[in-house]
Amino acid sequence: MDICIIPRSLVRRIASSEQDGIHINAILSAALLIAIFLSPSVLHLITNLPHFCLFEHFLGVSCPGCSITLALAQLAHLHIEKSISTHPGGFALALVFLFQVVVRLFALGRLVTFSTTQRLVSGTNRMLFSFFVLFWLIMLFNPH
């Protein structure tokens, strides 16, 4: 789950290699997303958007990611219990996200190799996906 939203043409200007560019893009993208979630006006917008999920609309059940944005917004404002009760995956996603940023910083500092970084990122992505599916299955069979 590499979130790289900065245009590559901009990253190429400051990166010394393609691999560094990937790390820099992930770190800058993370900083941008954190800033967005910490903005009070964005939080107000996020929490007041009407809920619409195509998965839920067509299948009649919530998808594994329903309410994750709200949970992340609550977490960004340190409403930890509220965030976890909204969707525990928000907390898990935030932990994975922060872990991956730290790993990218280590990679830029040449403390870990690119291949090790990719393995760590892939491993945490698989664990997060498994958590989401498990949580979703539990919620399907044991709704509140």
N, CA, C and O atoms as a DFTB+ gen file, in Angstrom:
576 C
 N C O
     1  1       0.831      -1.157       0.000
     2  2       0.000       0.000       0.000
     3  2       0.888       1.237       0.000
     4  3       0.910       2.007       0.960
     5  1       1.590       1.402      -1.054
     6  2       2.390       2.613      -1.189
     7  2       1.478       3.729      -1.644
     8  3       0.915       3.686      -2.737
     9  1       1.342       4.721      -0.797
    10  2       0.545       5.878      -1.163
    11  2       1.515       6.913      -1.691
    12  3       2.206       7.586      -0.926
    13  1       1.559       7.031      -2.998
    14  2       2.471       7.964      -3.657
    15  2       1.644       8.885      -4.543
    16  3       1.337       8.551      -5.687
    17  1       1.285      10.051      -4.003
    18  2       0.405      10.963      -4.725
    19  2       1.136      12.181      -5.292
    20  3       0.532      13.003      -5.982
    21  1       2.417      12.295      -5.006
    22  2       3.212      13.397      -5.544
    23  2       3.628      13.015      -6.964
    24  3       4.116      11.905      -7.179
    25  1       3.446      13.910      -7.937
    26  2       3.839      13.577      -9.307
    27  2       5.318      13.177      -9.399
    28  3       6.185      13.823      -8.811
    29  1       5.581      12.120     -10.135
    30  2       6.959      11.615     -10.268
    31  2       7.909      12.661     -10.827
    32  3       9.084      12.695     -10.463
    33  1       7.401      13.519     -11.713
    34  2       8.267      14.538     -12.304
    35  2       8.822      15.478     -11.229
    36  3       9.951      15.954     -11.350
    37  1       8.049      15.746     -10.192
    38  2       8.536      16.590      -9.098
    39  2       9.538      15.841      -8.227
    40  3      10.551      16.399      -7.805
    41  1       9.246      14.584      -7.968
    42  2      10.118      13.786      -7.103
    43  2      11.470      13.545      -7.775
    44  3      12.503      13.541      -7.105
    45  1      11.469      13.346      -9.078
    46  2      12.735      13.109      -9.803
    47  2      13.725      14.255      -9.620
    48  3      14.936      14.041      -9.656
    49  1      13.218      15.459      -9.428
    50  2      14.086      16.628      -9.277
    51  2      14.888      16.605      -7.981
    52  3      15.963      17.200      -7.901
    53  1      14.360      15.910      -6.958
    54  2      15.062      15.912      -5.675
    55  2      15.650      14.549      -5.306
    56  3      16.421      14.443      -4.352
    57  1      15.291      13.520      -6.051
    58  2      15.769      12.172      -5.728
    59  2      17.050      11.873      -6.493
    60  3      17.206      12.262      -7.650
    61  1      17.956      11.179      -5.829
    62  2      19.217      10.819      -6.480
    63  2      19.100       9.525      -7.280
    64  3      19.955       9.232      -8.114
    65  1      18.045       8.751      -7.029
    66  2      17.825       7.504      -7.773
    67  2      16.331       7.206      -7.831
    68  3      15.540       7.822      -7.118
    69  1      15.956       6.267      -8.675
    70  2      14.555       5.860      -8.785
    71  2      14.057       5.290      -7.451
    72  3      12.932       5.560      -7.031
    73  1      14.909       4.501      -6.796
    74  2      14.527       3.913      -5.512
    75  2      14.326       4.985      -4.448
    76  3      13.358       4.927      -3.688
    77  1      15.223       5.956      -4.385
    78  2      15.052       7.062      -3.449
    79  2      13.783       7.844      -3.768
    80  3      13.097       8.320      -2.863
    81  1      13.475       7.975      -5.047
    82  2      12.262       8.667      -5.469
    83  2      11.011       8.004      -4.907
    84  3      10.076       8.690      -4.493
    85  1      10.990       6.675      -4.892
    86  2       9.853       5.936      -4.339
    87  2       9.723       6.228      -2.847
    88  3       8.627       6.484      -2.349
    89  1      10.854       6.186      -2.140
    90  2      10.838       6.465      -0.693
    91  2      10.399       7.909      -0.412
    92  3       9.557       8.149       0.453
    93  1      10.969       8.852      -1.140
    94  2      10.644      10.271      -0.938
    95  2       9.170      10.524      -1.237
    96  3       8.499      11.248      -0.502
    97  1       8.670       9.930      -2.312
    98  2       7.262      10.115      -2.664
    99  2       6.351       9.577      -1.560
   100  3       5.370      10.225      -1.194
   101  1       6.669       8.405      -1.036
   102  2       5.856       7.821       0.038
   103  2       5.888       8.705       1.288
   104  3       4.858       8.897       1.935
   105  1       7.044       9.234       1.627
   106  2       7.176      10.080       2.820
   107  2       6.448      11.415       2.638
   108  3       5.713      11.846       3.527
   109  1       6.648      12.072       1.488
   110  2       5.960      13.344       1.239
   111  2       4.446      13.150       1.145
   112  3       3.677      13.978       1.634
   113  1       4.029      12.066       0.522
   114  2       2.594      11.767       0.430
   115  2       2.001      11.555       1.817
   116  3       0.897      12.016       2.107
   117  1       2.740      10.858       2.667
   118  2       2.285      10.634       4.044
   119  2       2.157      11.957       4.776
   120  3       1.164      12.194       5.463
   121  1       3.149      12.817       4.637
   122  2       3.105      14.125       5.305
   123  2       1.905      14.937       4.815
   124  3       1.232      15.594       5.610
   125  1       1.640      14.893       3.525
   126  2       0.502      15.615       2.974
   127  2      -0.817      15.065       3.506
   128  3      -1.702      15.835       3.879
   129  1      -0.957      13.752       3.544
   130  2      -2.191      13.151       4.065
   131  2      -2.391      13.437       5.551
   132  3      -3.512      13.687       5.994
   133  1      -1.308      13.399       6.313
   134  2      -1.407      13.717       7.744
   135  2      -1.848      15.171       7.920
   136  3      -2.701      15.458       8.759
   137  1      -1.286      16.075       7.149
   138  2      -1.668      17.492       7.230
   139  2      -3.137      17.673       6.865
   140  3      -3.839      18.467       7.490
   141  1      -3.600      16.949       5.865
   142  2      -5.004      17.043       5.464
   143  2      -5.911      16.580       6.601
   144  3      -6.895      17.245       6.926
   145  1      -5.579      15.435       7.206
   146  2      -6.421      14.914       8.276
   147  2      -6.363      15.766       9.542
   148  3      -7.297      15.733      10.344
   149  1      -5.296      16.520       9.736
   150  2      -5.198      17.372      10.920
   151  2      -5.870      18.732      10.732
   152  3      -6.026      19.488      11.692
   153  1      -6.262      19.038       9.519
   154  2      -6.919      20.308       9.240
   155  2      -8.364      20.272       9.743
   156  3      -9.131      19.397       9.342
   157  1      -8.746      21.211      10.619
   158  2     -10.123      21.207      11.150
   159  2     -11.192      21.315      10.063
   160  3     -12.240      20.677      10.160
   161  1     -10.935      22.115       9.034
   162  2     -11.947      22.260       7.981
   163  2     -12.106      20.971       7.187
   164  3     -13.215      20.634       6.774
   165  1     -11.012      20.247       6.969
   166  2     -11.094      18.975       6.256
   167  2     -11.790      17.941       7.127
   168  3     -12.600      17.159       6.629
   169  1     -11.487      17.926       8.419
   170  2     -12.157      16.998       9.327
   171  2     -13.663      17.235       9.301
   172  3     -14.442      16.283       9.259
   173  1     -14.072      18.494       9.326
   174  2     -15.499      18.815       9.268
   175  2     -16.107      18.296       7.963
   176  3     -17.193      17.717       7.969
   177  1     -15.413      18.503       6.858
   178  2     -15.899      18.027       5.562
   179  2     -16.007      16.505       5.542
   180  3     -17.020      15.962       5.102
   181  1     -14.974      15.816       6.014
   182  2     -14.955      14.355       6.006
   183  2     -16.079      13.788       6.867
   184  3     -16.771      12.856       6.456
   185  1     -16.259      14.340       8.041
   186  2     -17.253      13.779       8.958
   187  2     -18.684      14.127       8.562
   188  3     -19.629      13.536       9.085
   189  1     -18.853      15.064       7.660
   190  2     -20.201      15.440       7.237
   191  2     -20.560      14.970       5.835
   192  3     -21.640      15.292       5.339
   193  1     -19.687      14.221       5.191
   194  2     -20.025      13.657       3.889
   195  2     -21.057      12.555       4.069
   196  3     -20.971      11.777       5.019
   197  1     -22.031      12.479       3.172
   198  2     -22.986      11.372       3.289
   199  2     -22.284      10.050       2.968
   200  3     -21.397       9.991       2.117
   201  1     -22.698       9.001       3.663
   202  2     -22.095       7.686       3.447
   203  2     -22.678       7.058       2.191
   204  3     -23.897       6.974       2.036
   205  1     -21.804       6.619       1.298
   206  2     -22.244       5.878       0.122
   207  2     -21.166       4.865      -0.223
   208  3     -20.006       5.221      -0.426
   209  1     -21.557       3.614      -0.285
   210  2     -20.633       2.526      -0.597
   211  2     -21.270       1.664      -1.685
   212  3     -22.349       1.106      -1.483
   213  1     -20.613       1.554      -2.828
   214  2     -21.150       0.731      -3.916
   215  2     -21.292      -0.725      -3.500
   216  3     -22.262      -1.391      -3.862
   217  1     -20.338      -1.208      -2.752
   218  2     -20.372      -2.579      -2.254
   219  2     -21.654      -2.793      -1.446
   220  3     -22.386      -3.760      -1.658
   221  1     -21.901      -1.879      -0.528
   222  2     -23.086      -1.967       0.323
   223  2     -24.367      -1.768      -0.497
   224  3     -25.374      -2.434      -0.257
   225  1     -24.318      -0.858      -1.455
   226  2     -25.479      -0.568      -2.284
   227  2     -25.918      -1.797      -3.088
   228  3     -27.108      -2.103      -3.162
   229  1     -24.961      -2.489      -3.681
   230  2     -25.300      -3.623      -4.531
   231  2     -25.431      -4.948      -3.791
   232  3     -26.231      -5.794      -4.191
   233  1     -24.662      -5.148      -2.719
   234  2     -24.682      -6.429      -2.020
   235  2     -25.450      -6.400      -0.698
   236  3     -25.760      -7.449      -0.133
   237  1     -25.751      -5.214      -0.217
   238  2     -26.526      -5.103       1.004
   239  2     -25.736      -5.252       2.288
   240  3     -26.324      -5.269       3.369
   241  1     -24.431      -5.359       2.201
   242  2     -23.575      -5.424       3.391
   243  2     -22.449      -4.410       3.235
   244  3     -22.014      -4.108       2.124
   245  1     -21.991      -3.896       4.361
   246  2     -20.880      -2.938       4.324
   247  2     -19.617      -3.612       3.808
   248  3     -19.418      -4.812       3.999
   249  1     -18.777      -2.836       3.160
   250  2     -17.492      -3.367       2.700
   251  2     -16.490      -3.348       3.853
   252  3     -16.765      -2.741       4.887
   253  1     -15.347      -3.992       3.701
   254  2     -14.360      -4.008       4.784
   255  2     -13.832      -2.618       5.158
   256  3     -13.322      -2.427       6.262
   257  1     -13.951      -1.658       4.252
   258  2     -13.407      -0.331       4.528
   259  2     -14.431       0.713       4.912
   260  3     -14.075       1.870       5.135
   261  1     -15.716       0.328       4.995
   262  2     -16.744       1.304       5.375
   263  2     -16.387       1.937       6.721
   264  3     -16.063       1.228       7.674
   265  1     -16.443       3.234       6.797
   266  2     -16.189       4.053       7.988
   267  2     -14.707       4.231       8.303
   268  3     -14.368       4.799       9.342
   269  1     -13.827       3.766       7.440
   270  2     -12.392       3.873       7.734
   271  2     -11.925       5.336       7.700
   272  3     -11.083       5.734       8.505
   273  1     -12.464       6.128       6.781
   274  2     -12.064       7.532       6.692
   275  2     -12.458       8.281       7.955
   276  3     -11.679       9.071       8.488
   277  1     -13.662       8.030       8.427
   278  2     -14.112       8.663       9.663
   279  2     -13.249       8.215      10.841
   280  3     -12.879       9.031      11.685
   281  1     -12.931       6.935      10.900
   282  2     -12.082       6.418      11.980
   283  2     -10.694       7.081      11.944
   284  3     -10.138       7.410      12.992
   285  1     -10.146       7.274      10.758
   286  2      -8.841       7.935      10.632
   287  2      -8.915       9.398      11.048
   288  3      -8.003       9.911      11.696
   289  1     -10.004      10.068      10.675
   290  2     -10.171      11.474      11.063
   291  2     -10.275      11.583      12.583
   292  3      -9.696      12.489      13.182
   293  1     -11.001      10.673      13.201
   294  2     -11.119      10.686      14.664
   295  2      -9.762      10.412      15.313
   296  3      -9.405      11.035      16.312
   297  1      -9.020       9.486      14.742
   298  2      -7.695       9.156      15.268
   299  2      -6.735      10.341      15.137
   300  3      -5.932      10.599      16.034
   301  1      -6.823      11.045      14.035
   302  2      -5.953      12.210      13.822
   303  2      -6.171      13.276      14.880
   304  3      -5.270      14.062      15.173
   305  1      -7.355      13.303      15.448
   306  2      -7.662      14.283      16.488
   307  2      -7.667      13.652      17.881
   308  3      -8.265      14.165      18.827
   309  1      -6.972      12.517      17.961
   310  2      -6.722      11.816      19.216
   311  2      -7.983      11.328      19.938
   312  3      -7.993      11.195      21.162
   313  1      -9.015      11.072      19.190
   314  2     -10.221      10.445      19.728
   315  2     -10.060       8.940      19.505
   316  3     -10.767       8.337      18.698
   317  1      -9.113       8.347      20.239
   318  2      -8.696       6.971      19.980
   319  2      -9.816       5.969      20.224
   320  3     -10.069       5.114      19.376
   321  1     -10.482       6.058      21.354
   322  2     -11.559       5.102      21.648
   323  2     -12.689       5.210      20.626
   324  3     -13.218       4.200      20.163
   325  1     -13.048       6.434      20.285
   326  2     -14.107       6.664      19.300
   327  2     -13.690       6.099      17.936
   328  3     -14.502       5.497      17.234
   329  1     -12.430       6.295      17.573
   330  2     -11.916       5.782      16.312
   331  2     -11.979       4.258      16.270
   332  3     -12.433       3.675      15.285
   333  1     -11.526       3.625      17.331
   334  2     -11.518       2.159      17.366
   335  2     -12.938       1.614      17.350
   336  3     -13.195       0.589      16.719
   337  1     -13.865       2.281      18.033
   338  2     -15.247       1.787      18.008
   339  2     -15.908       2.035      16.652
   340  3     -16.801       1.286      16.256
   341  1     -15.479       3.079      15.935
   342  2     -16.010       3.328      14.592
   343  2     -15.525       2.256      13.629
   344  3     -16.318       1.668      12.894
   345  1     -14.222       2.003      13.635
   346  2     -13.637       0.950      12.793
   347  2     -12.212       0.694      13.286
   348  3     -11.338       1.543      13.108
   349  1     -11.969      -0.470      13.906
   350  2     -10.628      -0.759      14.425
   351  2      -9.558      -0.787      13.339
   352  3      -8.368      -0.661      13.626
   353  1      -9.984      -0.949      12.113
   354  2      -9.033      -0.943      11.008
   355  2      -8.364       0.400      10.811
   356  3      -7.276       0.469      10.239
   357  1      -8.999       1.477      11.278
   358  2      -8.387       2.797      11.166
   359  2      -7.106       2.875      11.974
   360  3      -6.097       3.410      11.513
   361  1      -7.157       2.336      13.186
   362  2      -5.974       2.314      14.042
   363  2      -4.890       1.424      13.435
   364  3      -3.713       1.786      13.421
   365  1      -5.300       0.255      12.934
   366  2      -4.345      -0.666      12.298
   367  2      -3.722      -0.021      11.060
   368  3      -2.515      -0.127      10.841
   369  1      -4.539       0.643      10.260
   370  2      -4.047       1.315       9.058
   371  2      -3.051       2.414       9.419
   372  3      -2.010       2.551       8.776
   373  1      -3.371       3.191      10.443
   374  2      -2.470       4.267      10.878
   375  2      -1.132       3.698      11.353
   376  3      -0.079       4.250      11.034
   377  1      -1.165       2.604      12.110
   378  2       0.084       1.977      12.574
   379  2       0.928       1.480      11.406
   380  3       2.140       1.693      11.372
   381  1       0.285       0.821      10.454
   382  2       1.001       0.312       9.278
   383  2       1.572       1.482       8.485
   384  3       2.716       1.435       8.033
   385  1       0.787       2.509       8.323
   386  2       1.192       3.697       7.587
   387  2       2.427       4.332       8.230
   388  3       3.397       4.643       7.540
   389  1       2.390       4.523       9.544
   390  2       3.530       5.116      10.252
   391  2       4.758       4.209      10.208
   392  3       5.880       4.686      10.039
   393  1       4.543       2.899      10.360
   394  2       5.644       1.943      10.269
   395  2       6.323       2.042       8.906
   396  3       7.550       2.037       8.812
   397  1       5.515       2.132       7.855
   398  2       6.087       2.198       6.514
   399  2       6.845       3.503       6.275
   400  3       7.840       3.514       5.550
   401  1       6.394       4.589       6.870
   402  2       7.123       5.856       6.759
   403  2       8.486       5.735       7.440
   404  3       9.494       6.187       6.897
   405  1       8.520       5.127       8.625
   406  2       9.785       4.931       9.340
   407  2      10.735       4.053       8.519
   408  3      11.926       4.347       8.414
   409  1      10.206       2.986       7.944
   410  2      11.031       2.097       7.119
   411  2      11.589       2.863       5.916
   412  3      12.751       2.681       5.551
   413  1      10.774       3.710       5.306
   414  2      11.241       4.518       4.164
   415  2      12.343       5.498       4.587
   416  3      13.301       5.721       3.847
   417  1      12.196       6.078       5.782
   418  2      13.251       6.970       6.279
   419  2      14.555       6.206       6.500
   420  3      15.635       6.701       6.176
   421  1      14.447       4.999       7.053
   422  2      15.637       4.160       7.225
   423  2      16.260       3.820       5.877
   424  3      17.483       3.791       5.741
   425  1      15.418       3.565       4.885
   426  2      15.925       3.235       3.551
   427  2      16.655       4.428       2.938
   428  3      17.693       4.263       2.297
   429  1      16.112       5.625       3.136
   430  2      16.794       6.824       2.622
   431  2      18.134       7.034       3.308
   432  3      19.085       7.514       2.690
   433  1      18.210       6.677       4.577
   434  2      19.458       6.790       5.325
   435  2      20.391       5.607       5.102
   436  3      21.445       5.505       5.729
   437  1      19.988       4.713       4.197
   438  2      20.771       3.518       3.843
   439  2      20.967       2.567       5.027
   440  3      21.952       1.830       5.083
   441  1      20.018       2.592       5.973
   442  2      20.071       1.678       7.111
   443  2      19.438       0.331       6.769
   444  3      19.730      -0.680       7.409
   445  1      18.572       0.322       5.758
   446  2      18.003      -0.929       5.224
   447  2      18.056      -0.852       3.709
   448  3      18.051       0.234       3.131
   449  1      18.106      -2.009       3.076
   450  2      18.184      -2.042       1.613
   451  2      16.802      -1.837       1.003
   452  3      15.782      -1.943       1.684
   453  1      16.792      -1.545      -0.282
   454  2      15.537      -1.356      -0.997
   455  2      14.717      -2.640      -0.981
   456  3      13.504      -2.599      -0.772
   457  1      15.367      -3.774      -1.199
   458  2      14.630      -5.044      -1.217
   459  2      14.051      -5.369       0.160
   460  3      12.940      -5.891       0.253
   461  1      14.787      -5.069       1.220
   462  2      14.255      -5.281       2.570
   463  2      13.064      -4.369       2.815
   464  3      12.064      -4.789       3.397
   465  1      13.169      -3.134       2.376
   466  2      12.068      -2.186       2.511
   467  2      10.830      -2.712       1.799
   468  3       9.733      -2.694       2.357
   469  1      11.004      -3.176       0.573
   470  2       9.869      -3.681      -0.195
   471  2       9.244      -4.904       0.484
   472  3       8.021      -5.041       0.506
   473  1      10.069      -5.784       1.032
   474  2       9.545      -6.962       1.733
   475  2       8.765      -6.544       2.981
   476  3       7.692      -7.084       3.250
   477  1       9.294      -5.593       3.737
   478  2       8.598      -5.113       4.937
   479  2       7.262      -4.449       4.588
   480  3       6.249      -4.688       5.245
   481  1       7.277      -3.622       3.558
   482  2       6.052      -2.941       3.128
   483  2       5.030      -3.971       2.637
   484  3       3.854      -3.890       2.990
   485  1       5.466      -4.924       1.836
   486  2       4.552      -5.970       1.338
   487  2       4.003      -6.808       2.483
   488  3       2.816      -7.134       2.501
   489  1       4.851      -7.154       3.428
   490  2       4.413      -7.959       4.576
   491  2       3.378      -7.239       5.414
   492  3       2.372      -7.831       5.807
   493  1       3.618      -5.961       5.694
   494  2       2.640      -5.216       6.492
   495  2       1.341      -5.020       5.713
   496  3       0.260      -5.005       6.302
   497  1       1.441      -4.872       4.403
   498  2       0.234      -4.747       3.584
   499  2      -0.596      -6.025       3.645
   500  3      -1.820      -5.966       3.765
   501  1       0.059      -7.171       3.562
   502  2      -0.658      -8.453       3.641
   503  2      -1.310      -8.628       5.014
   504  3      -2.452      -9.076       5.108
   505  1      -0.588      -8.276       6.068
   506  2      -1.165      -8.375       7.416
   507  2      -2.375      -7.453       7.554
   508  3      -3.395      -7.850       8.117
   509  1      -2.268      -6.234       7.047
   510  2      -3.374      -5.287       7.131
   511  2      -4.579      -5.798       6.345
   512  3      -5.711      -5.736       6.824
   513  1      -4.333      -6.298       5.150
   514  2      -5.429      -6.848       4.338
   515  2      -6.104      -8.003       5.076
   516  3      -7.331      -8.093       5.104
   517  1      -5.313      -8.870       5.663
   518  2      -5.863     -10.007       6.424
   519  2      -6.694      -9.516       7.598
   520  3      -7.767     -10.056       7.867
   521  1      -6.210      -8.496       8.301
   522  2      -6.943      -7.923       9.421
   523  2      -8.286      -7.383       8.951
   524  3      -9.310      -7.635       9.587
   525  1      -8.294      -6.640       7.840
   526  2      -9.529      -6.078       7.316
   527  2     -10.529      -7.165       6.947
   528  3     -11.713      -7.055       7.262
   529  1     -10.061      -8.200       6.289
   530  2     -10.958      -9.293       5.895
   531  2     -11.492     -10.010       7.129
   532  3     -12.683     -10.312       7.199
   533  1     -10.629     -10.287       8.100
   534  2     -11.057     -10.952       9.328
   535  2     -12.081     -10.093      10.082
   536  3     -13.122     -10.593      10.509
   537  1     -11.782      -8.813      10.241
   538  2     -12.713      -7.908      10.910
   539  2     -14.051      -7.874      10.175
   540  3     -15.109      -7.905      10.804
   541  1     -14.004      -7.809       8.853
   542  2     -15.211      -7.760       8.042
   543  2     -16.041      -9.031       8.227
   544  3     -17.262      -8.962       8.373
   545  1     -15.381     -10.185       8.222
   546  2     -16.100     -11.449       8.415
   547  2     -16.741     -11.505       9.806
   548  3     -17.878     -11.954       9.950
   549  1     -16.026     -11.058      10.806
   550  2     -16.585     -11.026      12.165
   551  2     -17.820     -10.128      12.196
   552  3     -18.841     -10.492      12.779
   553  1     -17.726      -8.955      11.567
   554  2     -18.857      -8.022      11.562
   555  2     -20.034      -8.575      10.753
   556  3     -21.187      -8.304      11.088
   557  1     -19.764      -9.335       9.705
   558  2     -20.851      -9.920       8.921
   559  2     -21.670     -10.911       9.738
   560  3     -22.897     -10.952       9.644
   561  1     -20.970     -11.708      10.540
   562  2     -21.642     -12.762      11.292
   563  2     -22.029     -12.349      12.709
   564  3     -22.813     -13.042      13.357
   565  1     -21.495     -11.239      13.198
   566  2     -21.824     -10.731      14.534
   567  2     -22.052      -9.227      14.483
   568  3     -21.280      -8.478      15.081
   569  1     -23.088      -8.759      13.788
   570  2     -23.312      -7.305      13.710
   571  2     -23.679      -6.755      15.092
   572  3     -24.204      -7.481      15.937
   573  1     -23.401      -5.483      15.312
   574  2     -23.697      -4.853      16.610
   575  2     -25.183      -4.916      16.846
   576  3     -25.665      -4.446      17.877
